[in-house]
């Protein structure tokens, strides 16, 4: 009888723990849902103000900027491979830096006029 009681008590405790985990997950999901609803509301307000085409252009530019930043971050990390790979990485990085300097000079010339 005592063994049966202990078994039921253990099952009850396990069920309580599972219930607490589910309640915690529900709270986290609720917070995430609120954040997503807030973002959706902001997005719809922006679309109403700026128009769908302008927002789409802005989103596409942002996606392109993120790709550029990702590529820059990737280029900042020297590969761990062979010396040939490292040399190719260094050459590509040097080329990108020269290209950026040219862009900066062109941009600065435009500001001086």
Backbone as ProteinMPNN parsed JSONL, in Angstrom:
{"seq_chain_A": "XXXXXXXXXXXXXXXXXXXXXXXXXXXXXXXXXXXXXXXXXXXXXXXXXXXXXXXXXXXXXXXXXXXXXXXXXXXXXXXXXXXXXXXXXXXXXXXXXXXXXXXXXXXXXXXXX", "coords_chain_A": {"N_chain_A": [[0.819, -1.178, 0.0], [1.891, 1.26, 0.839], [3.934, 1.527, -1.011], [2.466, 1.809, -3.357], [1.238, 4.254, -2.854], [3.468, 5.95, -2.747], [4.355, 5.722, -5.369], [2.238, 6.932, -6.778], [2.415, 9.473, -5.683], [4.914, 10.253, -6.639], [4.358, 10.272, -9.394], [2.538, 12.352, -9.447], [4.157, 14.503, -8.662], [5.935, 14.585, -10.832], [4.134, 15.247, -12.838], [3.38, 17.786, -11.971], [5.816, 19.15, -12.32], [6.084, 18.97, -15.1], [3.85, 20.452, -15.841], [4.551, 22.975, -14.848], [6.706, 23.522, -16.529], [5.395, 23.654, -18.988], [3.735, 25.861, -18.502], [5.683, 27.848, -18.234], [6.754, 27.807, -20.818], [4.49, 28.694, -22.162], [4.269, 31.324, -21.204], [6.622, 32.452, -22.287], [6.113, 32.138, -25.035], [3.886, 33.757, -25.241], [5.003, 36.274, -24.705], [6.708, 36.477, -26.938], [4.785, 36.447, -28.944], [3.466, 38.872, -28.434], [5.538, 40.659, -29.018], [5.881, 40.136, -31.756], [3.358, 40.921, -32.71], [3.443, 43.632, -32.124], [5.544, 44.436, -33.809], [4.365, 43.833, -36.278], [2.254, 45.648, -36.274], [3.679, 48.075, -36.308], [4.941, 47.807, -38.782], [2.711, 47.816, -40.521], [1.763, 50.413, -40.059], [3.899, 51.896, -41.094], [3.798, 51.105, -43.767], [1.332, 52.217, -44.456], [1.957, 54.939, -44.242], [4.269, 55.385, -45.894], [3.858, 53.879, -48.196], [3.489, 50.887, -50.12], [5.353, 50.18, -52.16], [7.64, 51.752, -51.635], [8.37, 50.816, -49.09], [8.94, 48.159, -49.711], [11.19, 48.541, -51.355], [12.967, 49.631, -49.466], [13.214, 47.465, -47.693], [14.421, 45.584, -49.398], [16.863, 46.899, -49.901], [17.878, 46.872, -47.328], [18.223, 44.13, -46.961], [20.223, 43.666, -48.867], [22.264, 45.248, -47.743], [22.678, 43.812, -45.371], [23.704, 41.437, -46.421], [26.103, 42.394, -47.474], [27.378, 43.254, -45.114], [27.616, 40.778, -43.836], [29.351, 39.467, -45.579], [31.586, 41.116, -45.238], [32.158, 40.599, -42.534], [32.814, 37.914, -42.757], [35.087, 38.119, -44.297], [36.792, 39.305, -42.509], [37.749, 37.347, -40.899], [40.442, 35.311, -40.863], [41.051, 32.47, -42.835], [41.5, 29.089, -41.647], [42.848, 27.27, -43.098], [45.153, 26.076, -45.571], [48.328, 27.656, -46.453], [48.069, 28.722, -48.947], [45.31, 29.237, -49.148], [45.132, 31.196, -47.167], [46.737, 33.213, -48.252], [45.25, 33.849, -50.535], [42.994, 34.82, -49.28], [44.077, 37.106, -48.013], [44.83, 38.613, -50.242], [42.324, 39.105, -51.44], [41.125, 40.563, -49.396], [42.788, 42.813, -49.344], [42.223, 43.844, -51.886], [39.524, 44.521, -51.545], [39.757, 46.518, -49.585], [41.181, 48.513, -50.981], [39.294, 49.109, -52.923], [37.281, 50.163, -51.27], [38.583, 52.438, -50.268], [38.773, 53.932, -52.631], [36.049, 54.432, -53.105], [35.47, 55.993, -50.858], [37.142, 58.231, -51.333], [35.942, 59.242, -53.676], [33.42, 59.851, -52.676], [34.096, 61.798, -50.787], [35.158, 63.775, -52.438], [32.874, 64.615, -53.754], [31.586, 65.888, -51.657], [33.172, 68.089, -51.218], [32.709, 69.811, -53.295]], "CA_chain_A": [[0.0, 0.0, 0.0], [2.767, 2.418, 0.927], [4.632, 1.585, -2.281], [1.492, 2.313, -4.312], [1.077, 5.671, -2.529], [4.695, 6.644, -3.16], [4.365, 5.737, -6.826], [1.269, 7.956, -7.185], [2.973, 10.756, -5.273], [5.99, 10.536, -7.598], [3.707, 10.629, -10.656], [1.957, 13.68, -9.235], [5.268, 15.462, -8.677], [6.408, 14.676, -12.216], [3.106, 15.975, -13.579], [3.497, 19.192, -11.572], [7.003, 19.69, -12.973], [5.758, 19.127, -16.519], [2.895, 21.555, -15.925], [5.315, 24.212, -14.667], [7.48, 23.741, -17.754], [4.434, 24.074, -20.014], [3.324, 27.225, -18.173], [6.812, 28.711, -18.57], [6.779, 27.908, -22.28], [3.344, 29.519, -22.562], [4.63, 32.72, -20.923], [7.618, 32.866, -23.266], [5.431, 32.256, -26.322], [3.016, 34.92, -25.157], [5.874, 37.444, -24.862], [7.134, 36.509, -28.337], [3.598, 36.815, -29.726], [3.265, 40.314, -28.243], [6.591, 41.346, -29.77], [5.568, 40.011, -33.18], [2.191, 41.751, -32.995], [3.906, 45.018, -32.102], [6.287, 44.65, -35.047], [3.41, 43.83, -37.391], [1.548, 46.932, -36.212], [4.611, 49.112, -36.779], [5.124, 47.6, -40.221], [1.502, 48.268, -41.221], [1.736, 51.88, -39.991], [4.904, 52.395, -42.039], [3.267, 50.884, -45.111], [0.28, 53.226, -44.686], [2.565, 56.262, -44.39], [5.225, 55.466, -47.002], [3.412, 53.146, -49.38], [4.006, 49.519, -50.215], [6.542, 50.105, -53.027], [8.801, 52.332, -50.95], [8.752, 49.899, -48.014], [9.575, 47.003, -50.35], [12.535, 48.973, -51.756], [13.766, 49.765, -48.246], [13.486, 46.106, -47.201], [15.401, 44.971, -50.296], [18.149, 47.54, -49.636], [18.355, 46.376, -46.039], [18.696, 42.758, -47.195], [21.518, 43.781, -49.547], [23.233, 45.743, -46.759], [23.002, 42.706, -44.463], [24.597, 40.524, -47.147], [27.418, 43.046, -47.55], [27.974, 43.171, -43.779], [27.962, 39.376, -43.588], [30.553, 39.201, -46.367], [32.685, 41.816, -44.585], [32.514, 39.84, -41.33], [33.463, 36.686, -43.194], [36.423, 38.474, -44.767], [37.614, 39.71, -41.367], [38.286, 36.153, -40.243], [41.383, 34.595, -41.703], [40.767, 31.03, -42.859], [42.442, 28.252, -40.911], [43.37, 26.268, -44.022], [46.541, 26.101, -46.033], [48.93, 28.977, -46.691], [47.507, 29.19, -50.219], [44.006, 29.823, -48.819], [45.376, 32.421, -46.403], [47.234, 34.222, -49.191], [44.101, 34.259, -51.354], [42.168, 35.654, -48.394], [44.754, 38.387, -47.827], [44.742, 39.342, -51.513], [40.931, 39.551, -51.578], [40.907, 41.616, -48.395], [43.504, 43.996, -49.82], [41.452, 44.365, -53.01], [38.321, 45.145, -51.003], [40.156, 47.752, -48.898], [41.492, 49.496, -52.02], [38.002, 49.487, -53.498], [36.591, 51.007, -50.291], [39.271, 53.727, -50.254], [38.356, 54.657, -53.837], [34.678, 54.906, -52.864], [35.535, 57.079, -49.875], [37.695, 59.407, -52.006], [34.915, 59.755, -54.573], [32.378, 60.436, -51.841], [34.642, 63.017, -50.18], [35.258, 64.793, -53.503], [31.524, 65.123, -53.973], [31.234, 66.747, -50.532], [33.981, 69.305, -51.282], [32.166, 70.704, -54.317]], "C_chain_A": [[0.874, 1.258, 0.0], [3.512, 2.614, -0.388], [3.732, 2.19, -3.361], [1.296, 3.825, -4.103], [2.291, 6.47, -3.001], [4.784, 6.76, -4.678], [3.435, 6.839, -7.351], [1.781, 9.35, -6.845], [4.071, 11.188, -6.244], [5.401, 10.957, -8.948], [3.12, 12.038, -10.577], [3.039, 14.757, -9.294], [5.799, 15.665, -10.098], [5.42, 15.467, -13.066], [3.154, 17.458, -13.245], [4.689, 19.858, -12.262], [6.751, 19.931, -14.457], [4.814, 20.303, -16.73], [3.609, 22.892, -15.771], [6.131, 24.541, -15.919], [6.575, 24.238, -18.876], [3.989, 25.51, -19.759], [4.435, 28.219, -18.494], [6.916, 28.9, -20.076], [5.652, 28.809, -22.782], [3.65, 30.998, -22.333], [5.615, 33.246, -21.969], [6.988, 33.055, -24.635], [4.523, 33.476, -26.351], [3.825, 36.203, -25.336], [6.317, 37.589, -26.315], [5.981, 36.93, -29.242], [3.355, 38.317, -29.627], [4.294, 41.115, -29.035], [6.281, 41.311, -31.265], [4.359, 40.864, -33.565], [2.574, 43.224, -33.024], [4.671, 45.347, -33.389], [5.351, 44.71, -36.251], [2.644, 45.153, -37.427], [2.42, 48.07, -36.716], [4.792, 49.02, -38.287], [3.915, 48.136, -40.984], [1.371, 49.788, -41.178], [2.719, 52.481, -40.992], [4.409, 52.238, -43.472], [2.187, 51.916, -45.425], [0.889, 54.594, -44.968], [3.402, 56.358, -45.663], [4.735, 54.83, -48.298], [4.146, 51.829, -49.497], [5.295, 49.445, -51.03], [7.789, 50.635, -52.331], [9.284, 51.404, -49.83], [9.458, 48.681, -48.595], [11.0, 47.342, -50.791], [13.462, 49.068, -50.551], [14.156, 48.396, -47.702], [14.545, 45.438, -48.068], [16.789, 45.573, -50.095], [18.742, 47.032, -48.324], [18.9, 44.954, -46.18], [20.064, 42.795, -47.867], [22.605, 44.258, -48.585], [23.633, 44.642, -45.789], [23.933, 41.702, -45.133], [26.006, 41.093, -47.228], [28.12, 42.958, -46.199], [28.416, 41.752, -43.445], [29.24, 39.009, -44.337], [31.767, 39.885, -45.731], [33.127, 41.082, -43.323], [33.258, 38.568, -41.691], [34.9, 36.98, -43.625], [37.34, 38.889, -43.625], [38.29, 38.519, -40.696], [39.182, 35.39, -41.21], [41.056, 33.101, -41.679], [41.864, 30.237, -42.156], [43.128, 27.222, -41.805], [44.831, 26.456, -44.363], [47.029, 27.529, -46.246], [48.391, 29.568, -47.981], [46.153, 29.858, -49.979], [44.174, 31.142, -48.071], [45.865, 33.542, -47.31], [46.101, 34.737, -50.081], [43.178, 35.161, -50.538], [42.779, 37.047, -48.24], [44.671, 39.234, -49.094], [43.331, 39.896, -51.721], [40.621, 40.683, -50.603], [41.588, 42.91, -48.825], [42.739, 44.651, -50.969], [40.198, 45.096, -52.526], [38.643, 46.466, -50.302], [40.485, 48.852, -49.895], [40.201, 50.016, -52.647], [37.243, 50.429, -52.556], [37.247, 52.385, -50.217], [38.879, 54.57, -51.461], [36.949, 55.219, -53.665], [34.683, 56.087, -51.912], [36.093, 58.355, -50.504], [36.663, 60.044, -52.911], [33.821, 60.452, -53.781], [32.85, 61.755, -51.237], [34.797, 64.125, -51.222], [33.893, 65.424, -53.76], [31.097, 66.084, -52.877], [31.98, 68.066, -50.603], [33.404, 70.299, -52.275], [31.077, 71.53, -53.802]], "O_chain_A": [[0.621, 2.2, -0.75], [3.7, 3.747, -0.831], [4.187, 2.988, -4.179], [1.201, 4.58, -5.071], [2.146, 7.543, -3.586], [5.235, 7.777, -5.205], [3.801, 7.587, -8.258], [1.606, 10.292, -7.619], [4.145, 12.357, -6.624], [5.894, 11.896, -9.573], [3.203, 12.812, -11.531], [2.845, 15.803, -9.912], [6.077, 16.792, -10.507], [5.822, 16.263, -13.915], [2.99, 18.3, -14.128], [4.586, 20.99, -12.733], [7.149, 20.959, -15.007], [4.963, 21.062, -17.687], [3.303, 23.842, -16.491], [6.23, 25.702, -16.315], [6.947, 25.139, -19.627], [3.878, 26.297, -20.699], [4.159, 29.318, -18.975], [7.139, 30.011, -20.557], [5.841, 29.59, -23.715], [3.327, 31.835, -23.176], [5.455, 34.357, -22.475], [7.292, 34.027, -25.327], [4.411, 34.149, -27.376], [3.391, 37.118, -26.035], [6.305, 38.691, -26.863], [6.179, 37.683, -30.195], [3.068, 38.964, -30.635], [3.961, 42.128, -29.65], [6.401, 42.322, -31.956], [4.346, 41.465, -34.639], [2.078, 43.98, -33.86], [4.47, 46.405, -33.984], [5.527, 45.544, -37.139], [2.415, 45.709, -38.5], [1.956, 48.93, -37.465], [4.796, 50.035, -38.983], [4.076, 48.834, -41.986], [0.92, 50.395, -42.149], [2.402, 53.464, -41.661], [4.582, 53.138, -44.295], [2.133, 52.434, -46.54], [0.403, 55.327, -45.829], [3.259, 57.312, -46.427], [5.169, 55.22, -49.382], [5.277, 51.681, -49.032], [6.227, 48.737, -50.651], [8.863, 50.04, -52.424], [10.49, 51.233, -49.65], [10.456, 48.218, -48.044], [11.913, 46.532, -50.625], [14.612, 48.633, -50.612], [15.3, 48.191, -47.295], [15.461, 44.799, -47.551], [17.785, 44.85, -50.115], [19.945, 46.793, -48.221], [19.923, 44.617, -45.584], [20.964, 42.046, -47.486], [23.725, 43.746, -48.6], [24.803, 44.543, -45.418], [24.845, 41.176, -44.496], [26.987, 40.365, -47.071], [29.305, 42.632, -46.129], [29.469, 41.551, -42.84], [30.108, 38.323, -43.797], [32.853, 39.306, -45.688], [34.324, 40.952, -43.065], [34.214, 38.185, -41.018], [35.813, 36.198, -43.358], [38.561, 38.827, -43.77], [39.294, 38.68, -40.002], [38.729, 34.891, -42.24], [40.811, 32.536, -40.614], [43.013, 30.672, -42.085], [43.903, 26.396, -41.322], [45.63, 26.93, -43.555], [46.248, 28.481, -46.224], [48.267, 30.787, -48.1], [45.875, 30.92, -50.538], [43.438, 32.096, -48.319], [45.454, 34.692, -47.155], [46.015, 35.936, -50.344], [42.648, 36.146, -51.051], [42.072, 38.051, -48.329], [44.462, 40.445, -49.018], [43.174, 41.043, -52.137], [39.936, 41.644, -50.951], [41.013, 43.989, -48.68], [42.621, 45.876, -51.018], [39.857, 46.161, -53.039], [37.883, 47.427, -50.414], [40.111, 50.005, -49.685], [40.045, 51.216, -52.87], [36.629, 51.393, -53.012], [36.55, 53.394, -50.115], [38.675, 55.778, -51.339], [36.689, 56.362, -54.042], [33.979, 57.073, -52.134], [35.581, 59.444, -50.244], [36.518, 61.267, -52.916], [33.348, 61.52, -54.171], [32.089, 62.721, -51.181], [34.587, 65.297, -50.909], [33.787, 66.634, -53.958], [30.322, 67.005, -53.136], [31.483, 69.075, -50.103], [33.587, 71.506, -52.118], [30.512, 72.337, -54.541]]}, "name": "protein", "num_of_chains": 1, "seq": "XXXXXXXXXXXXXXXXXXXXXXXXXXXXXXXXXXXXXXXXXXXXXXXXXXXXXXXXXXXXXXXXXXXXXXXXXXXXXXXXXXXXXXXXXXXXXXXXXXXXXXXXXXXXXXXXX"}
